[in-house]
Amino acid sequence: MAERRARRIWGFRAIYLLFGLAVILYRILPLQTGIPALPGPDFILAVTLAWVLRQPATVPLAAVLFLFLIGDVLLQRPPGLWTALAVLVMEFLRNRRAGIAEAPFLFEWGLVAGAILAMVLGQRVILWILVTDQPSLGLALMEGLATIVLYPFVVLVSKYLLGLDRLPVMEREPGKS
Amino acid sequence: MARERTDSSHARPVRRLLVAVVVLCLVVLVLVWRIDNPRVERLRSNITDRIVPNLEWAMAPVTALGRMVDDFQSYTRLYQQNEELRRELQQMRAWREAALQLEQENARLLDLNRVQLDPDLTHVTGLVLADSGSPFRRSVLINVGARDGIIDGWATMDGLGVVGRISGVGENTSRVILLIDAAHRIPVTVMPSSQQALLMGDNTALPVLEFVEAAEDISPGDRIVTSGDGGVFPPGLLVGHVVVDREGRLRARPSADMSRLNFLRVMRSHPGTSLADPGGLIGPPWPLPSDTTSAPDDPDDTAESTAGDEAADG
């Protein structure tokens, strides 16, 4: 039983890493080089936050660090900043997941939305303090909003396609990193 | 239940410490990036250089597929496109005739004048590997780099117009910042009126034309070419045409097809001989020190030459 669960967890970790790499790869494909399109959602962030609220063991810190740092380097972001914010938000949600285990989904969504907006604004404030040139507020907010809109779909897919749901309170594994 | 509590009670502080250390390291990374930007950006381009060419096996087919889908969509307007092309071809034939005649005339006139033109620009052609992947940055990665002699700052064109400039060179790849990126500025000349201006990208399809002296002399459709000021770009490369946006601001429509960049030319700029030092005084030829060393056995000669040197200094 325990062994099967461990294998399941490793499967989810593999899915997480492969999915993240595929997203980054897709974003750097030179399909639409010039047209300034609307910024799309941050898939990796949505998946990370959804899974950390469901089964934290599926998104270990090392994997999150790896994916976000690769993303920072390849997607021309300030290296480390978005990663640091993501790790902070992830820990925040991870420590509070017991509180929202029984709460309705809307509450969870609101919490995640707040966290994502805080990330976007935090990034802007830090870049402003560092006197770096930064993208317009509208574009940055739109990216955050797109991620928030995407979040329920990520939850739906992980729940019904991958069978990843919130652990019942009794079964939660003890402090596994 | 009791076991779980004890487990988590000692696992939690360890994890908290780990997270704190990780976040601290990341903050230090951001600070280092801010303080020593060139070095970290070089590191970034080295990492990109290591990763992206190795992923070509995965990216090339998907890219090709995506482009095929785009092409397939354009089949639906095939007839209309065909008509357009026929019309354009007719016009182009007339233009080609005119161009050939002008070229011959130009060559004759240049020959009569014995004008020395710039050495021809040579170029290296590269293939677009990847784009920036961020909605806030407009750049592409091409598959030529330091190995092919690419140097930071060189102009990059597609067949027709300027695309951008090299910014970040790895061993096998280099990054081209596009004209439309918010960080891209080049000095340009607006052609019939020869007005100097600065073309500033602002993350839209049409970069803004700023610092124009007499905007009333510029009309939509005027040609924009690089001016070569500042010595970054070679002069005379076609950039685009002037358009006026809804707020009446002058903008440029790039001649290069920014949405479908595939092959890019990196123009090798030869830095011309710079005239940095003012011309020296023209006077009688002073005896040079090298002349005196040829006859060291005569003491009078050396004394004379040192006197001459002092005179020359004074």
Coordinates of N, CA and C in Angstrom, one line a residue, chain A residues 69-173:
Chain A
L69 N 13.8 28.3 -12.0 CA 15.0 28.9 -12.4 C 15.3 28.7 -13.9
I70 N 15.0 27.5 -14.4 CA 15.2 27.4 -15.8 C 14.3 28.4 -16.6
G71 N 13.1 28.5 -16.1 CA 12.2 29.5 -16.7 C 12.7 30.9 -16.6
D72 N 13.2 31.3 -15.5 CA 13.8 32.6 -15.3 C 14.9 32.8 -16.3
V73 N 15.8 31.8 -16.5 CA 16.9 32.0 -17.4 C 16.5 32.0 -18.9
L74 N 15.6 31.1 -19.2 CA 15.3 31.0 -20.7 C 14.2 32.0 -21.1
L75 N 13.4 32.5 -20.2 CA 12.3 33.4 -20.6 C 12.7 34.8 -20.3
Q76 N 14.0 35.1 -20.1 CA 14.4 36.5 -20.0 C 13.8 37.2 -18.8
R77 N 13.6 36.5 -17.7 CA 13.1 37.2 -16.5 C 14.3 37.5 -15.6
P78 N 14.2 38.5 -14.7 CA 15.3 38.7 -13.8 C 15.6 37.4 -13.0
P79 N 16.8 36.8 -13.1 CA 17.0 35.5 -12.5 C 16.8 35.4 -11.0
G80 N 15.9 34.6 -10.6 CA 15.8 34.3 -9.2 C 14.6 35.0 -8.5
L81 N 14.2 36.1 -9.1 CA 13.1 36.9 -8.4 C 11.8 36.2 -8.4
W82 N 11.3 35.7 -9.6 CA 10.0 35.1 -9.7 C 10.1 33.7 -9.0
T83 N 11.3 33.1 -9.0 CA 11.4 31.8 -8.3 C 11.3 32.1 -6.8
A84 N 11.9 33.1 -6.3 CA 11.8 33.4 -4.8 C 10.4 33.6 -4.4
L85 N 9.7 34.4 -5.2 CA 8.3 34.7 -4.9 C 7.5 33.5 -4.9
A86 N 7.7 32.6 -5.9 CA 6.9 31.4 -6.0 C 7.2 30.5 -4.8
V87 N 8.4 30.4 -4.4 CA 8.8 29.5 -3.3 C 8.1 30.1 -2.0
L88 N 8.1 31.4 -1.8 CA 7.5 32.0 -0.6 C 6.0 31.7 -0.6
V89 N 5.3 31.9 -1.8 CA 3.9 31.7 -1.9 C 3.5 30.3 -1.7
M90 N 4.4 29.4 -2.2 CA 4.1 28.0 -2.1 C 4.2 27.5 -0.6
E91 N 5.2 28.1 0.1 CA 5.3 27.7 1.5 C 4.1 28.3 2.3
F92 N 3.7 29.5 1.9 CA 2.6 30.1 2.6 C 1.3 29.2 2.5
L93 N 1.1 28.8 1.2 CA -0.1 27.9 1.0 C 0.0 26.6 1.7
R94 N 1.2 26.0 1.6 CA 1.5 24.7 2.2 C 1.2 24.7 3.7
N95 N 1.6 25.8 4.3 CA 1.4 25.8 5.8 C -0.1 26.0 6.1
R96 N -0.9 26.5 5.2 CA -2.2 26.8 5.5 C -3.2 25.8 4.9
R97 N -2.7 24.7 4.3 CA -3.6 23.9 3.6 C -4.5 23.1 4.5
A98 N -4.1 22.9 5.8 CA -4.9 22.3 6.8 C -6.2 23.1 7.0
G99 N -6.0 24.4 7.0 CA -7.1 25.3 7.3 C -8.2 25.3 6.2
I100 N -7.8 25.1 4.9 CA -8.7 25.1 3.9 C -9.1 23.8 3.3
A101 N -8.7 22.7 4.1 CA -9.0 21.3 3.6 C -10.5 21.1 3.4
E102 N -11.3 21.7 4.3 CA -12.7 21.5 4.3 C -13.5 22.6 3.7
A103 N -12.7 23.7 3.3 CA -13.4 24.9 2.8 C -13.9 24.7 1.4
P104 N -14.9 25.4 0.9 CA -15.3 25.3 -0.5 C -14.3 25.8 -1.4
F105 N -14.5 25.4 -2.7 CA -13.4 25.7 -3.7 C -13.3 27.2 -3.9
L106 N -14.4 27.9 -3.8 CA -14.3 29.4 -4.1 C -13.4 30.0 -3.1
F107 N -13.4 29.5 -1.9 CA -12.5 30.1 -0.9 C -11.0 29.9 -1.3
E108 N -10.7 28.6 -1.7 CA -9.4 28.3 -2.1 C -9.0 29.2 -3.3
W109 N -9.9 29.3 -4.3 CA -9.6 30.1 -5.5 C -9.3 31.5 -5.1
G110 N -10.1 32.1 -4.2 CA -9.8 33.5 -3.7 C -8.4 33.6 -3.1
L111 N -8.1 32.6 -2.3 CA -6.8 32.6 -1.6 C -5.6 32.6 -2.6
V112 N -5.8 31.7 -3.6 CA -4.8 31.6 -4.7 C -4.7 32.9 -5.5
A113 N -5.9 33.4 -5.8 CA -5.9 34.7 -6.6 C -5.1 35.8 -5.8
G114 N -5.4 35.9 -4.5 CA -4.7 36.8 -3.7 C -3.2 36.6 -3.8
A115 N -2.8 35.3 -3.7 CA -1.4 35.0 -3.7 C -0.7 35.4 -5.0
I116 N -1.4 35.1 -6.1 CA -0.8 35.4 -7.4 C -0.7 36.9 -7.6
L117 N -1.8 37.6 -7.2 CA -1.7 39.1 -7.4 C -0.6 39.7 -6.5
A118 N -0.4 39.1 -5.3 CA 0.7 39.5 -4.4 C 2.0 39.3 -5.1
M119 N 2.1 38.2 -5.8 CA 3.4 37.9 -6.5 C 3.7 38.9 -7.5
V120 N 2.6 39.2 -8.3 CA 2.8 40.2 -9.4 C 3.2 41.6 -8.9
L121 N 2.5 42.0 -7.8 CA 2.8 43.3 -7.3 C 4.1 43.3 -6.6
G122 N 4.4 42.2 -5.9 CA 5.7 42.1 -5.2 C 6.8 42.2 -6.1
Q123 N 6.7 41.6 -7.3 CA 7.7 41.6 -8.3 C 7.9 43.1 -8.8
R124 N 6.8 43.8 -9.0 CA 6.9 45.1 -9.5 C 7.6 46.0 -8.4
V125 N 7.2 45.8 -7.2 CA 7.8 46.7 -6.1 C 9.3 46.4 -6.0
I126 N 9.7 45.2 -6.1 CA 11.1 44.9 -5.9 C 11.9 45.4 -7.1
L127 N 11.3 45.3 -8.3 CA 12.0 45.8 -9.5 C 12.1 47.3 -9.4
W128 N 11.0 47.9 -8.9 CA 11.0 49.4 -8.7 C 12.1 49.8 -7.8
I129 N 12.2 49.1 -6.7 CA 13.3 49.4 -5.7 C 14.7 49.2 -6.3
L130 N 14.8 48.2 -7.2 CA 16.1 48.0 -7.8 C 16.3 48.9 -9.0
V131 N 15.4 49.8 -9.3 CA 15.5 50.7 -10.4 C 15.8 50.0 -11.7
T132 N 15.0 49.0 -12.0 CA 15.1 48.2 -13.3 C 13.9 48.7 -14.2
D133 N 14.1 48.7 -15.5 CA 13.0 48.9 -16.3 C 12.1 47.7 -16.4
Q134 N 10.8 48.0 -16.3 CA 9.9 46.8 -16.2 C 8.7 47.0 -17.2
P135 N 8.0 45.9 -17.4 CA 6.9 45.9 -18.4 C 5.8 46.8 -17.7
S136 N 4.8 47.2 -18.6 CA 3.7 48.0 -18.2 C 2.9 47.2 -17.2
L137 N 2.2 48.0 -16.2 CA 1.4 47.4 -15.2 C 0.3 46.5 -15.8
G138 N -0.3 47.1 -16.9 CA -1.4 46.4 -17.5 C -1.1 45.0 -17.9
L139 N 0.1 44.9 -18.7 CA 0.5 43.6 -19.2 C 0.7 42.6 -18.0
A140 N 1.4 43.1 -17.0 CA 1.8 42.2 -15.9 C 0.6 41.8 -15.1
L141 N -0.4 42.7 -14.9 CA -1.6 42.3 -14.3 C -2.4 41.3 -15.1
M142 N -2.4 41.5 -16.4 CA -3.1 40.6 -17.3 C -2.6 39.2 -17.2
E143 N -1.3 39.1 -17.1 CA -0.7 37.8 -17.0 C -1.1 37.1 -15.7
G144 N -1.1 37.9 -14.6 CA -1.6 37.4 -13.3 C -3.1 36.9 -13.4
L145 N -3.9 37.8 -14.0 CA -5.3 37.5 -14.2 C -5.6 36.2 -15.0
A146 N -4.8 36.1 -16.1 CA -4.9 34.9 -16.9 C -4.6 33.6 -16.1
T147 N -3.6 33.7 -15.2 CA -3.2 32.6 -14.4 C -4.3 32.3 -13.4
I148 N -5.0 33.3 -12.9 CA -6.1 33.1 -11.9 C -7.2 32.4 -12.6
V149 N -7.5 32.9 -13.9 CA -8.6 32.3 -14.6 C -8.3 30.8 -14.9
L150 N -7.1 30.6 -15.2 CA -6.7 29.2 -15.6 C -6.8 28.2 -14.4
Y151 N -6.6 28.8 -13.2 CA -6.5 27.9 -12.0 C -7.6 26.8 -11.9
P152 N -8.9 27.2 -12.0 CA -9.9 26.2 -11.8 C -9.8 25.0 -12.8
F153 N -9.4 25.4 -14.1 CA -9.2 24.3 -15.1 C -8.1 23.4 -14.7
V154 N -7.0 24.0 -14.2 CA -5.9 23.1 -13.7 C -6.4 22.2 -12.6
V155 N -7.2 22.7 -11.7 CA -7.7 21.9 -10.6 C -8.6 20.8 -11.2
L156 N -9.5 21.2 -12.1 CA -10.4 20.2 -12.7 C -9.6 19.0 -13.4
V157 N -8.6 19.4 -14.2 CA -7.9 18.4 -14.9 C -7.1 17.5 -13.9
S158 N -6.5 18.1 -12.9 CA -5.8 17.3 -11.9 C -6.7 16.4 -11.2
K159 N -7.9 16.9 -10.9 CA -8.8 16.0 -10.1 C -9.4 14.9 -10.9
Y160 N -9.9 15.2 -12.1 CA -10.7 14.2 -12.8 C -9.9 13.4 -13.8
L161 N -8.8 14.0 -14.4 CA -8.0 13.3 -15.3 C -6.8 12.5 -14.6
L162 N -6.2 13.2 -13.7 CA -5.1 12.6 -13.0 C -5.4 12.0 -11.7
G163 N -6.6 12.3 -11.2 CA -7.1 11.7 -9.9 C -6.3 12.3 -8.7
L164 N -5.9 13.5 -8.8 CA -5.2 14.1 -7.7 C -6.2 15.0 -6.9
D165 N -6.5 14.6 -5.7 CA -7.5 15.4 -5.0 C -6.9 15.7 -3.6
R166 N -7.6 16.6 -2.9 CA -7.1 16.9 -1.6 C -7.1 15.7 -0.7
L167 N -6.1 15.5 0.1 CA -6.0 14.4 0.9 C -7.0 14.6 2.1
P168 N -7.7 13.5 2.5 CA -8.5 13.6 3.7 C -7.5 13.9 4.9
V169 N -8.1 14.6 5.9 CA -7.2 15.0 7.0 C -6.5 13.9 7.6
M170 N -7.1 12.7 7.7 CA -6.5 11.6 8.4 C -5.3 11.1 7.7
E171 N -5.3 11.1 6.4 CA -4.3 10.4 5.6 C -3.1 11.3 5.3
R172 N -3.1 12.5 5.7 CA -2.0 13.4 5.3 C -0.7 12.9 5.8
E173 N 0.3 12.8 5.0 CA 1.5 12.2 5.5 C 2.3 13.1 6.4

